[in-house]
JSON list of C-alpha atoms in Angstrom, two decimals:
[
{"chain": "A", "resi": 1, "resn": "UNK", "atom": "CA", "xyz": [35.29, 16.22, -128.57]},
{"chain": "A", "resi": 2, "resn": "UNK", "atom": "CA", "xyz": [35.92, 15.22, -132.22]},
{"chain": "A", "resi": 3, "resn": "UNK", "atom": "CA", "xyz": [32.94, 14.34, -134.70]},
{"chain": "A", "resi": 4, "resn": "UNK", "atom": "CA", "xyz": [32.70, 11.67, -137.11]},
{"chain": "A", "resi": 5, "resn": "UNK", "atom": "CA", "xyz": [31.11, 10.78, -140.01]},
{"chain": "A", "resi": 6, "resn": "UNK", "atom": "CA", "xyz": [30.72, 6.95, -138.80]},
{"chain": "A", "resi": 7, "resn": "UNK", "atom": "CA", "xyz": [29.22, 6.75, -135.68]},
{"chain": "A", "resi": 8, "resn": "UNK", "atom": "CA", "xyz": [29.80, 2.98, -135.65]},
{"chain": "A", "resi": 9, "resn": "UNK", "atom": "CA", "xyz": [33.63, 3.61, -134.97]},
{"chain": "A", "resi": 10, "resn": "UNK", "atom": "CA", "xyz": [32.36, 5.02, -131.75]},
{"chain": "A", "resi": 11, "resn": "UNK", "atom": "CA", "xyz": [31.44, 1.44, -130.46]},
{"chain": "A", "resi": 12, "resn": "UNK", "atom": "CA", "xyz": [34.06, -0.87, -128.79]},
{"chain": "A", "resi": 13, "resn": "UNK", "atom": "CA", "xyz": [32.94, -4.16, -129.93]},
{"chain": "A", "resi": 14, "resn": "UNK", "atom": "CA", "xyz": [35.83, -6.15, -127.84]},
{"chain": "A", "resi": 15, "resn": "UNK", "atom": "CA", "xyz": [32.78, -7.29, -126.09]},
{"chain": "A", "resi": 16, "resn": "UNK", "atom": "CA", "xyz": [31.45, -9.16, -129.23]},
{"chain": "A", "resi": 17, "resn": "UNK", "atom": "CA", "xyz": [33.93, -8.94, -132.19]},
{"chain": "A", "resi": 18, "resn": "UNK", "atom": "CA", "xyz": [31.22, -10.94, -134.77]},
{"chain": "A", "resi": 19, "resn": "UNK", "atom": "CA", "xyz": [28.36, -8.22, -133.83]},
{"chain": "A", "resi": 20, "resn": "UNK", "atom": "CA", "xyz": [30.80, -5.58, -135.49]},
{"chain": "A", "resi": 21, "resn": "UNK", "atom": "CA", "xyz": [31.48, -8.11, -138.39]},
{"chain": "A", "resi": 22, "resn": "UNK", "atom": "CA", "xyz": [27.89, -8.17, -139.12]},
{"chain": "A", "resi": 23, "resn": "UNK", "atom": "CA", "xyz": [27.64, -4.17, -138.50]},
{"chain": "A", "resi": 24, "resn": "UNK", "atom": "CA", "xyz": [29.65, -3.93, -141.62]},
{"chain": "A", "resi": 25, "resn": "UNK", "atom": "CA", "xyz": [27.69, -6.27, -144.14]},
{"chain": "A", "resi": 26, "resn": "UNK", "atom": "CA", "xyz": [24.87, -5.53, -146.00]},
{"chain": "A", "resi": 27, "resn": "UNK", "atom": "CA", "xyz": [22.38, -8.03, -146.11]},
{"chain": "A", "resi": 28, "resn": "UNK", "atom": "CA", "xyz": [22.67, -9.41, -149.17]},
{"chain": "A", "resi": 29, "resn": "UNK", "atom": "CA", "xyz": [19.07, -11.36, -149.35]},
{"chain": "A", "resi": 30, "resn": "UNK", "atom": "CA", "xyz": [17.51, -7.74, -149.01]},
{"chain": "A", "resi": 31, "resn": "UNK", "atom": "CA", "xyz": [16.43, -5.20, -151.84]},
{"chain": "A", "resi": 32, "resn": "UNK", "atom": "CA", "xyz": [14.38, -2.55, -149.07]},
{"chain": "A", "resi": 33, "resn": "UNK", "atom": "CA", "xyz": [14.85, 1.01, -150.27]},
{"chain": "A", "resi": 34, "resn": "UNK", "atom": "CA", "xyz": [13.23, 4.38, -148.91]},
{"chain": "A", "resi": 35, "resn": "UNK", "atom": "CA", "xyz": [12.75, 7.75, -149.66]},
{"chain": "A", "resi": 36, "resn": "UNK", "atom": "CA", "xyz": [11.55, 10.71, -147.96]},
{"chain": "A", "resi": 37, "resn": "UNK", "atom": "CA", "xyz": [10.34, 14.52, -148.17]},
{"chain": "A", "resi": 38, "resn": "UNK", "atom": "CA", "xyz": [14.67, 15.61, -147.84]},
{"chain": "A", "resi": 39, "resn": "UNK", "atom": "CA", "xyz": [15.78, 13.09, -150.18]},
{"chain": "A", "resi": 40, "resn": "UNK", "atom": "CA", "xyz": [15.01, 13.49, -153.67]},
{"chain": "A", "resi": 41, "resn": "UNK", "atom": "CA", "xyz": [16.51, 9.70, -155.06]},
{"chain": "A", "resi": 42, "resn": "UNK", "atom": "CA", "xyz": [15.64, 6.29, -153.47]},
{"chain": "A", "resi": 43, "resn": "UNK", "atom": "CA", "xyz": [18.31, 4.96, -150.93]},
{"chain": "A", "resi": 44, "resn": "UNK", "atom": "CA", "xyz": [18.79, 1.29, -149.69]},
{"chain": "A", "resi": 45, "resn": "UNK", "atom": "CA", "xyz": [17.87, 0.44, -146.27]},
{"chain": "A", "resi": 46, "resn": "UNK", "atom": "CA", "xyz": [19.88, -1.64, -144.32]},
{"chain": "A", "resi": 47, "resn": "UNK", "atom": "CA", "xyz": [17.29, -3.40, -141.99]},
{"chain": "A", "resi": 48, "resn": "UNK", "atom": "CA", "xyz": [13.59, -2.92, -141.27]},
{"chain": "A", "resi": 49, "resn": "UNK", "atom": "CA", "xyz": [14.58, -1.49, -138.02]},
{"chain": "A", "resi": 50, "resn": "UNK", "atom": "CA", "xyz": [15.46, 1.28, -140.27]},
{"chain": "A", "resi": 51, "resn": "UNK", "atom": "CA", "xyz": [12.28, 1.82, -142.06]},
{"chain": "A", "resi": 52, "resn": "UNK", "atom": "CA", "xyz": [10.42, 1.46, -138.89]},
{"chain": "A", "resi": 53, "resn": "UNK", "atom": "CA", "xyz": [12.29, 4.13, -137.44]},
{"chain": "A", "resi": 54, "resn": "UNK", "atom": "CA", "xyz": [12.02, 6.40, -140.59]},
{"chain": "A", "resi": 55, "resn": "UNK", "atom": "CA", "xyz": [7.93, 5.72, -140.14]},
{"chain": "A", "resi": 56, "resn": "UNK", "atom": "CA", "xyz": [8.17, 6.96, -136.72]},
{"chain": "A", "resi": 57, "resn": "UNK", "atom": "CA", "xyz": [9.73, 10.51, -137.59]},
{"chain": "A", "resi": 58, "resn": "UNK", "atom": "CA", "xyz": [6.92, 11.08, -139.98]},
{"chain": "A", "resi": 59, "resn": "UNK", "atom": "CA", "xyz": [5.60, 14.79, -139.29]},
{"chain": "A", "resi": 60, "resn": "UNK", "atom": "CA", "xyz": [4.69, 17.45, -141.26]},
{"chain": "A", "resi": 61, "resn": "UNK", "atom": "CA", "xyz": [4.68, 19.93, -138.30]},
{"chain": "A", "resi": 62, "resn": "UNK", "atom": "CA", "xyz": [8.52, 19.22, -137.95]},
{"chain": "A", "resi": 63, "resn": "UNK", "atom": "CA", "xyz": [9.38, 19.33, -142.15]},
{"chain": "A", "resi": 64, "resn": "UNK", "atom": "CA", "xyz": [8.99, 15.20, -142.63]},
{"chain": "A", "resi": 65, "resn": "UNK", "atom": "CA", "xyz": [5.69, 15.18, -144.22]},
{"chain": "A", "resi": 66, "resn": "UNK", "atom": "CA", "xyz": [6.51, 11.90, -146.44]},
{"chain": "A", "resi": 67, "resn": "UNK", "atom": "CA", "xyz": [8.18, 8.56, -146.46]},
{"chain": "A", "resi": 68, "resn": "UNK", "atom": "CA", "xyz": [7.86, 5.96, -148.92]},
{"chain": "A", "resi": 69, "resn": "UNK", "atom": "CA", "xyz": [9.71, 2.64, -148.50]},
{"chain": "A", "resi": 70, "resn": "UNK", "atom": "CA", "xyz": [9.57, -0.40, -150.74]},
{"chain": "A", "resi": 71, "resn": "UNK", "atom": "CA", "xyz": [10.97, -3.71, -151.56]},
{"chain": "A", "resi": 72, "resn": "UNK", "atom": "CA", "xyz": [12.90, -4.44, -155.06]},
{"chain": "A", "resi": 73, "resn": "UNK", "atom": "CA", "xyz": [12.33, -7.88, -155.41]},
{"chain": "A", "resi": 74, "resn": "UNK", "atom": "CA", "xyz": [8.45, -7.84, -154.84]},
{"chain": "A", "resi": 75, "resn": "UNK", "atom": "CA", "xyz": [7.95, -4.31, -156.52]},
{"chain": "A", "resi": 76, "resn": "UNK", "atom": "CA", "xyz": [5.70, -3.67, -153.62]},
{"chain": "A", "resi": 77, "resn": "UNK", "atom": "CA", "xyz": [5.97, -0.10, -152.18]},
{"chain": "A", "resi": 78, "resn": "UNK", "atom": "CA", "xyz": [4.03, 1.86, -149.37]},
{"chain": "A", "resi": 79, "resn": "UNK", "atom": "CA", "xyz": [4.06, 5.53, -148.09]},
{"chain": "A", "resi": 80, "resn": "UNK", "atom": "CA", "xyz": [2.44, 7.29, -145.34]},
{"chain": "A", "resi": 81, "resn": "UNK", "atom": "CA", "xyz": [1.94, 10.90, -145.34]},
{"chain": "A", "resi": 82, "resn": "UNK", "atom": "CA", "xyz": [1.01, 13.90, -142.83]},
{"chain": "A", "resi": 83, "resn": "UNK", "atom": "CA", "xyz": [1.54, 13.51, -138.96]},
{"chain": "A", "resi": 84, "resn": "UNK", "atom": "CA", "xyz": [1.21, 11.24, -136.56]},
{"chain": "A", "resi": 85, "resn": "UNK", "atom": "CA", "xyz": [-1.71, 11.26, -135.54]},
{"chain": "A", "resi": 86, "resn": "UNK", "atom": "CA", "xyz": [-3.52, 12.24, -139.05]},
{"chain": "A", "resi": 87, "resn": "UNK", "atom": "CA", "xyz": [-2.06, 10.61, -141.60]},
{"chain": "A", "resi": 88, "resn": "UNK", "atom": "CA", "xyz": [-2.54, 8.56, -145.05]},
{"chain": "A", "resi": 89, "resn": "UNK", "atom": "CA", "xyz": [-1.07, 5.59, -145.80]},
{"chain": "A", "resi": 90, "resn": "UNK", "atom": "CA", "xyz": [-0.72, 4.16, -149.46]},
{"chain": "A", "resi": 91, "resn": "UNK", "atom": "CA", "xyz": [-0.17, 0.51, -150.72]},
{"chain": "A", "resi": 92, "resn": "UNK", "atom": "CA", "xyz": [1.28, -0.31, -154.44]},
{"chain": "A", "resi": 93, "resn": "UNK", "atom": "CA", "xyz": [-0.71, -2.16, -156.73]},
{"chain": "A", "resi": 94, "resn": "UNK", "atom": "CA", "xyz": [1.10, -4.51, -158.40]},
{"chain": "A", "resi": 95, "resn": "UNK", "atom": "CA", "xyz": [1.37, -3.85, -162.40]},
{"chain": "A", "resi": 96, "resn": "UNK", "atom": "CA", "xyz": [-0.88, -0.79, -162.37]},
{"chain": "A", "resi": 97, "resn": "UNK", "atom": "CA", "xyz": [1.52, 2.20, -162.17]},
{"chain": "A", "resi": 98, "resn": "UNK", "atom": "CA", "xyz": [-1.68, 4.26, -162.27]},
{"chain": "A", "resi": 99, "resn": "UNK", "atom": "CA", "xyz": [-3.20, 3.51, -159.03]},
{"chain": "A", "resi": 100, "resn": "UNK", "atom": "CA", "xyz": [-3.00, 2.58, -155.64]},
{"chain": "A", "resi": 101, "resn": "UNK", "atom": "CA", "xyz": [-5.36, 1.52, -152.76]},
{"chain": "A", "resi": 102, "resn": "UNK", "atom": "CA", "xyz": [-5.29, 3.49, -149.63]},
{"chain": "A", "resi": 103, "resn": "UNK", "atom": "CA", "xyz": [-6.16, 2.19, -146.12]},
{"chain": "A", "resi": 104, "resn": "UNK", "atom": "CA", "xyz": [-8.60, 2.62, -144.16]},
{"chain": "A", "resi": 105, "resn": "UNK", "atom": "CA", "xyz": [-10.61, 1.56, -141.33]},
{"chain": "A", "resi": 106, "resn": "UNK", "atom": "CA", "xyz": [-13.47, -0.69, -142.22]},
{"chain": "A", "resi": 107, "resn": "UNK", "atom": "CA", "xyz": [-16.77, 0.79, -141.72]},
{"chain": "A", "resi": 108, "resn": "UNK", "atom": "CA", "xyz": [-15.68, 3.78, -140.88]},
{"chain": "A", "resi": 109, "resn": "UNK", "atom": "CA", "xyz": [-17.15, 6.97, -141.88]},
{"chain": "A", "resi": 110, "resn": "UNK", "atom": "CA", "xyz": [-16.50, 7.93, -145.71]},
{"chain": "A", "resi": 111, "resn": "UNK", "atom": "CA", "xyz": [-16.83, 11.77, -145.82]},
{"chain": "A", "resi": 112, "resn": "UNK", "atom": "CA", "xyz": [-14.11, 13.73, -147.25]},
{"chain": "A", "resi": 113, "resn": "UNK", "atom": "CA", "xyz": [-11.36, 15.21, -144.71]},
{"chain": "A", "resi": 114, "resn": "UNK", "atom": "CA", "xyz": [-8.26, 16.91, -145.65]},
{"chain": "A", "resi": 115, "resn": "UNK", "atom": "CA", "xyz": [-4.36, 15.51, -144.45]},
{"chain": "A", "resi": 116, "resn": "UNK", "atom": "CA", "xyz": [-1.87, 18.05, -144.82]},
{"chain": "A", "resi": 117, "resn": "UNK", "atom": "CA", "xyz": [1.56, 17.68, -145.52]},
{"chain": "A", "resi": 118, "resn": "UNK", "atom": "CA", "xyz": [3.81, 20.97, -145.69]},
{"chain": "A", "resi": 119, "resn": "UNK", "atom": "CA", "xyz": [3.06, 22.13, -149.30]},
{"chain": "A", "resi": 120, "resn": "UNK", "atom": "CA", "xyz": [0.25, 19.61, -150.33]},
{"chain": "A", "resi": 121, "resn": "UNK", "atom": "CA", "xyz": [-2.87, 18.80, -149.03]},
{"chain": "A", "resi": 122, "resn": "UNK", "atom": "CA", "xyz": [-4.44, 15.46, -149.60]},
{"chain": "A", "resi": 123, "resn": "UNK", "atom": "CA", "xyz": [-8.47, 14.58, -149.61]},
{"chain": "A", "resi": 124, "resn": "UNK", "atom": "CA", "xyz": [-9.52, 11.10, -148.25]},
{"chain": "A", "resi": 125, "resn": "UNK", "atom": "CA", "xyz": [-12.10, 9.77, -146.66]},
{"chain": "A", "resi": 126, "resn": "UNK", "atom": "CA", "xyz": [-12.39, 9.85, -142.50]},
{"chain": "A", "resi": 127, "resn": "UNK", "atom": "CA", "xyz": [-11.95, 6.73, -142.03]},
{"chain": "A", "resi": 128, "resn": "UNK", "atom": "CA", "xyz": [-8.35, 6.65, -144.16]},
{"chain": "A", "resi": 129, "resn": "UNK", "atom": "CA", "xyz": [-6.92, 9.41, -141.78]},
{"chain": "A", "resi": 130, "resn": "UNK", "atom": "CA", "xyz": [-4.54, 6.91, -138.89]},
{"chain": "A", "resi": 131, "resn": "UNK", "atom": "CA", "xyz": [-2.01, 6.79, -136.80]},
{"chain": "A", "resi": 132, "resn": "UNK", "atom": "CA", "xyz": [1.33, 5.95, -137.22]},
{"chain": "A", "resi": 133, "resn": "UNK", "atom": "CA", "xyz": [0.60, 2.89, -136.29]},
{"chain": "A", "resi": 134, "resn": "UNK", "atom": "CA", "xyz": [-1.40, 1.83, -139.09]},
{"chain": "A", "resi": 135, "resn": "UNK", "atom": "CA", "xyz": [1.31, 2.89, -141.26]},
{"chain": "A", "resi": 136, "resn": "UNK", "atom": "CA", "xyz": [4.11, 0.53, -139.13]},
{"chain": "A", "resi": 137, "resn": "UNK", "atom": "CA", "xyz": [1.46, -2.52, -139.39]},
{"chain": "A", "resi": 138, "resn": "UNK", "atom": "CA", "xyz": [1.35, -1.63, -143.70]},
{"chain": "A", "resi": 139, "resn": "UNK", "atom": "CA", "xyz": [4.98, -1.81, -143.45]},
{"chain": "A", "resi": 140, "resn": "UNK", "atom": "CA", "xyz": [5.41, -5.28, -141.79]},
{"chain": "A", "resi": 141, "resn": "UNK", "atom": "CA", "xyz": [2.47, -7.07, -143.78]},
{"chain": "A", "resi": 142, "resn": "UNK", "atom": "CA", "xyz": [2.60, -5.41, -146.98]},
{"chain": "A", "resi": 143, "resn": "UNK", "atom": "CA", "xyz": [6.49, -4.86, -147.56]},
{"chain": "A", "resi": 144, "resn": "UNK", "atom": "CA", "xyz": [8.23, -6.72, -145.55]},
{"chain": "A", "resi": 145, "resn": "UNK", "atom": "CA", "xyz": [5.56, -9.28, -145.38]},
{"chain": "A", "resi": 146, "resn": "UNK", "atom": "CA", "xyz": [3.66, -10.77, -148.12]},
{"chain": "A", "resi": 147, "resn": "UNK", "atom": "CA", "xyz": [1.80, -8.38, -149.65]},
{"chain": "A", "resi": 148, "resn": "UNK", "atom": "CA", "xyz": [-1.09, -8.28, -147.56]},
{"chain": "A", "resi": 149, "resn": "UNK", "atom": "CA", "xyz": [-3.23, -5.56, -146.16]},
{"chain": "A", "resi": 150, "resn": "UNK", "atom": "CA", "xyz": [-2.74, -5.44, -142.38]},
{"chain": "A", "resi": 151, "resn": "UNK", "atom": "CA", "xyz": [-5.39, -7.25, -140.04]},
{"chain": "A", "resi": 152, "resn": "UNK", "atom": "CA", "xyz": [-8.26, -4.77, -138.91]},
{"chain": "A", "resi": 153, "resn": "UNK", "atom": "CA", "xyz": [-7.82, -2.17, -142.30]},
{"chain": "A", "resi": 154, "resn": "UNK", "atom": "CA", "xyz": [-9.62, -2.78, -146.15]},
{"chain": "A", "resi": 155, "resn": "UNK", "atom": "CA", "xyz": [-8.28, -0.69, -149.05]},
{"chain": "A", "resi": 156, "resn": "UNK", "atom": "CA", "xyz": [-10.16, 1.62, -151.41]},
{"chain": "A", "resi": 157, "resn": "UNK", "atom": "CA", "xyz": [-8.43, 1.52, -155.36]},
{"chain": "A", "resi": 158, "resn": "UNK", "atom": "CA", "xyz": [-7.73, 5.52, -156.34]},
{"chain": "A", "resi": 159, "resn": "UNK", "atom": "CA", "xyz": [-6.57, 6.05, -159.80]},
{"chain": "A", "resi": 160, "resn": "UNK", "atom": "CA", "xyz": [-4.73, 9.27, -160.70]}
]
């Protein structure tokens, strides 16, 4: 078996030659962009599909602790942090490079827990610590959406 460096050559799109015409093109109306805990410069997504699926592998027990993905055009920008099923998430605030608000479950309770994340450790309140899910719901409404906190979550303002 031979490897490749493409794993799109792989595919035999006889069965739909315009799929594999679209496989090839960026989308130019697009300016998404991630990052993670291996990569040390920002890279540009090529769908949400993507950054959903970068979400997903989110775990600090496996040596992903981090992802951060954001959108050019808006300047809006979220990351989610720890493991699956105790993690952060964080939302930009737009023109205050100083802050951000972190999500959380309304009402929930507000003593400090710690999230870990390989070599950092980050303090929030209980009712901050989610899911991955809450993190893939951020995503859709806040970066890919229109900048608004997902339904069922508030935010909290932290300046550092």
């Amino acid at each position: 078996m031979t490897t490749t460096a493409d794993p799109l050559t792989l595919l035999n799109f006889a069965f739909d030659p315009e799929l594999g015409a679209l496989l090839d093109v960026m989308p130019d109306e697009r300016s998404w962009w991630w990052t993670a805990a291996h990569t040390p410069i920002e890279h540009t997504a090529w769908s949400a599909v993507f950054l959903h699926d970068l979400v997903s592998v989110v775990n600090a027990r496996t040596g992903l602790p981090w992802a951060v993905c954001g959108d050019t055009g808006s300047g809006r920008w979220f990351q989610v942090y720890g493991e699956p099923d105790a993690c952060t998430v964080e939302l930009s605030i737009p023109g205050d490079t100083n802050a951000m608000a972190v999500l959380g479950i309304p009402g929930g309770r507000s003593e400090m827990v710690a999230v870990f994340g390989g070599e950092h450790t980050v303090v929030v309140e209980r009712r901050q610590v989610l899911t991955l899910a809450a993190a893939h719901a951020a995503l859709d409404s806040w970066v890919l959406g229109l900048g608004r906190v997902p339904e069922g979550f508030d935010v909290r303002r932290v300046h550092y």
